[in-house]
Short mmCIF file of C-alpha atoms in Angstrom, two decimals:
data_model
loop_
_atom_site.label_atom_id
_atom_site.label_comp_id
_atom_site.label_asym_id
_atom_site.label_seq_id
_atom_site.Cartn_x
_atom_site.Cartn_y
_atom_site.Cartn_z
CA GLY A 44 50.39 -59.61 16.98
CA ARG A 45 51.47 -56.69 14.76
CA ALA A 46 50.82 -53.03 15.23
CA ASN A 47 50.23 -50.92 12.16
CA ASP A 48 50.49 -47.17 12.30
CA ALA A 49 47.66 -45.19 10.78
CA SER A 50 48.37 -41.83 12.37
CA ASP A 51 46.86 -39.95 9.43
CA ASP A 52 44.93 -40.57 6.22
CA VAL A 53 47.73 -39.96 3.73
CA ASN A 54 48.40 -43.70 3.26
CA ASP A 55 46.80 -45.53 0.33
CA GLY A 56 45.23 -48.29 2.44
CA LEU A 57 46.44 -51.08 0.19
CA SER A 58 47.98 -53.17 3.01
CA PRO A 59 47.97 -53.25 6.81
CA GLU A 60 51.36 -51.53 6.76
CA ARG A 61 49.81 -48.66 4.79
CA ALA A 62 46.50 -48.54 6.71
CA LEU A 63 44.14 -45.60 6.65
CA ARG A 64 43.17 -43.86 9.86
CA THR A 65 39.42 -43.52 9.16
CA VAL A 66 36.66 -45.45 7.49
CA ALA A 67 35.46 -42.19 5.99
CA ARG A 68 38.74 -41.82 4.06
CA ALA A 69 38.48 -45.42 2.82
CA LEU A 70 34.98 -44.63 1.50
CA VAL A 71 36.30 -41.56 -0.31
CA LEU A 72 39.03 -43.64 -1.99
CA ALA A 73 36.51 -46.34 -2.95
CA ALA A 74 34.24 -43.75 -4.51
CA ARG A 75 37.15 -42.24 -6.41
CA SER A 76 38.13 -45.63 -7.80
CA SER A 77 34.67 -45.89 -9.30
CA GLY A 78 34.95 -42.42 -10.83
CA ASN A 79 32.87 -40.59 -8.24
CA PRO A 80 34.24 -37.30 -6.83
CA ILE A 81 32.58 -37.20 -3.40
CA ASP A 82 34.93 -35.32 -1.11
CA SER A 83 32.32 -32.61 -0.55
CA GLY A 84 29.23 -34.78 -0.99
CA GLY A 85 29.12 -35.01 -4.78
CA SER A 86 27.04 -37.27 -7.00
CA ILE A 87 26.45 -40.97 -6.39
CA ALA A 88 28.65 -43.46 -8.26
CA THR A 89 26.97 -45.16 -11.19
CA THR A 90 29.65 -47.73 -11.91
CA ASN A 91 30.56 -50.59 -9.67
CA THR A 92 33.86 -50.74 -7.86
CA THR A 93 35.31 -53.99 -6.53
CA ASP A 94 36.93 -52.26 -3.56
CA THR A 95 36.85 -54.04 -0.19
CA ILE A 96 37.40 -52.04 2.94
CA ILE A 97 38.78 -54.43 5.58
CA LEU A 98 38.53 -53.30 9.17
CA LEU A 99 40.98 -55.07 11.45
CA PRO A 100 39.75 -56.26 14.87
CA GLY A 101 39.05 -53.50 17.34
CA THR A 102 36.69 -50.55 17.55
CA HIS A 103 36.57 -48.19 14.61
CA THR A 104 34.77 -44.92 15.37
CA ALA A 105 33.17 -42.47 13.00
CA THR A 106 32.57 -38.86 13.90
CA ALA A 107 30.22 -38.11 10.97
CA LEU A 108 27.69 -40.03 8.91
CA LEU A 109 29.48 -42.64 6.73
CA ARG A 110 27.96 -42.20 3.24
CA VAL A 111 28.55 -45.33 1.18
CA THR A 112 28.25 -43.86 -2.34
CA ALA A 113 30.39 -46.30 -4.34
CA ALA A 114 28.31 -49.06 -5.92
CA GLY A 115 29.82 -52.50 -5.37
CA VAL A 116 31.90 -51.67 -2.30
CA THR A 117 32.28 -54.15 0.57
CA ILE A 118 33.00 -53.12 4.16
CA THR A 119 34.03 -56.08 6.26
CA GLY A 120 35.67 -57.13 9.45
CA LEU A 121 37.68 -60.35 9.51
CA PRO A 122 35.52 -63.46 9.91
CA ASN A 123 35.70 -64.74 13.47
CA GLY A 124 32.91 -67.27 13.79
CA ILE A 125 30.18 -64.95 14.99
CA GLU A 126 27.44 -67.08 16.53
CA MET A 127 24.24 -65.92 14.85
CA ASP A 128 21.97 -68.72 16.16
CA GLY A 129 20.27 -68.83 19.52
CA PRO A 130 18.55 -66.10 21.47
CA PHE A 131 21.59 -63.79 21.72
CA PRO A 132 23.95 -63.49 18.74
CA GLY A 133 27.63 -63.03 19.63
CA LEU A 134 29.41 -59.81 18.98
CA SER A 135 32.12 -59.52 16.35
CA HIS A 136 35.66 -58.62 17.34
CA THR A 137 35.36 -55.69 14.91
CA ILE A 138 33.09 -52.85 15.94
CA LEU A 139 32.03 -49.87 13.82
CA ALA A 140 30.61 -47.20 16.10
CA MET A 141 29.41 -43.63 15.97
CA THR A 142 30.82 -41.51 18.75
CA GLY A 143 30.92 -37.94 19.83
CA THR A 144 28.32 -36.54 17.47
CA ASN A 145 24.62 -36.56 16.86
CA GLU A 146 24.62 -38.52 13.62
CA HIS A 147 23.45 -41.78 12.17
CA LEU A 148 26.21 -44.32 11.43
CA LEU A 149 25.76 -45.58 7.84
CA SER A 150 23.91 -44.30 4.78
CA PRO A 151 23.95 -46.73 1.84
CA GLU A 152 23.50 -44.50 -1.22
CA ALA A 153 24.44 -46.92 -4.05
CA SER A 154 23.61 -50.45 -5.10
CA ASN A 155 25.49 -53.72 -4.62
CA ILE A 156 26.94 -52.81 -1.20
CA THR A 157 27.96 -55.53 1.28
CA ILE A 158 28.48 -55.00 5.02
CA ALA A 159 29.95 -58.09 6.71
CA ASN A 160 31.46 -59.48 9.91
CA LEU A 161 30.89 -56.38 12.00
CA THR A 162 29.17 -55.22 15.12
CA LEU A 163 27.46 -51.90 14.38
CA ARG A 164 26.86 -49.53 17.27
CA PRO A 165 24.78 -46.34 16.90
CA THR A 166 24.92 -43.20 19.00
CA THR A 167 22.04 -42.54 21.36
CA ALA A 168 18.82 -41.34 19.65
CA PHE A 169 20.10 -42.10 16.11
CA SER A 170 20.09 -45.04 13.72
CA VAL A 171 22.73 -47.53 12.66
CA VAL A 172 21.56 -47.43 9.01
CA VAL A 173 19.48 -44.77 7.28
CA PHE A 174 18.53 -44.60 3.63
CA ARG A 175 19.07 -40.98 2.68
CA ASN A 176 19.02 -39.40 -0.72
CA ASN A 177 18.68 -42.63 -2.72
CA PRO A 178 15.47 -44.62 -2.29
CA THR A 179 16.50 -47.04 -5.09
CA VAL A 180 19.39 -48.83 -3.42
CA ASP A 181 19.38 -52.42 -4.70
CA ASN A 182 21.18 -55.56 -3.65
CA LEU A 183 22.27 -54.33 -0.20
CA ARG A 184 23.66 -57.26 1.81
CA PHE A 185 24.37 -57.53 5.52
CA LYS A 186 26.24 -60.76 6.44
CA ASN A 187 27.17 -61.77 9.99
CA VAL A 188 26.30 -58.32 11.32
CA VAL A 189 25.15 -57.59 14.86
CA VAL A 190 23.47 -54.32 15.78
CA ASP A 191 24.58 -53.59 19.32
CA MET A 192 21.85 -51.68 21.13
CA HIS A 193 22.99 -52.94 24.53
CA ASN A 194 26.08 -50.73 24.83
CA VAL A 195 24.26 -47.49 23.92
CA ALA A 196 22.54 -45.19 26.44
CA GLY A 197 18.82 -46.00 26.51
CA SER A 198 16.54 -43.94 24.27
CA THR A 199 13.35 -44.81 22.46
CA ALA A 200 14.69 -42.86 19.46
CA THR A 201 17.73 -45.13 19.01
CA CYS A 202 17.13 -47.63 16.18
CA GLY A 203 18.88 -50.16 14.02
CA PHE A 204 17.64 -49.83 10.45
CA ASP A 205 15.51 -46.85 9.46
CA PHE A 206 13.91 -47.79 6.16
CA ALA A 207 11.73 -44.68 5.89
CA TYR A 208 14.23 -41.91 6.51
CA ARG A 209 14.55 -40.00 3.22
CA SER A 210 15.18 -36.37 4.11
CA ASN A 211 18.29 -34.56 2.88
CA SER A 212 19.54 -33.97 6.40
CA SER A 213 21.93 -36.22 8.27
CA THR A 214 20.19 -35.64 11.61
CA ILE A 215 16.79 -36.61 12.90
CA SER A 216 14.28 -33.80 13.13
CA SER A 217 10.68 -33.85 14.18
CA ASN A 218 8.49 -36.08 12.01
CA SER A 219 11.30 -36.89 9.55
CA TYR A 220 10.71 -40.64 9.60
CA SER A 221 7.75 -42.93 9.97
CA THR A 222 8.92 -46.55 10.32
CA LYS A 223 11.92 -48.37 11.64
#
């Protein structure tokens, strides 16, 4: 029942009253807390952070690939009893979506990452999760996550998890992946 202003990304994100505007900024702060300067796409963190990025209910949109480079980070929505059994899993009240660009949504590039309690929605002809630049990501966990392919314009190139994508580009090009 509260509204929290996040009109820009100058807040520190340490409480709902000091919320960040974008998930991308939260990922930058998580990487910095683990000693990784990534503002311009720097090196991957080698130490674990214990940062948790909590997305409040609603739709959170990204306009560029979200590179998760801080080892040990958790990105979660609030638990809401997502029904994972049965033929059609229920959607979470917290949606992380790619909009407005031709990009994949998430790129896990460090180990010990947890994604939880979210509905992930790709943009048409791209993937929800790609594994770019770091083929040795270990201990990646997805808990109570739904990949929403229903609310995306139909395309045979749209996919959930792309386990083979390893190029250094954030966009799909001809023959850049082999399995989904």
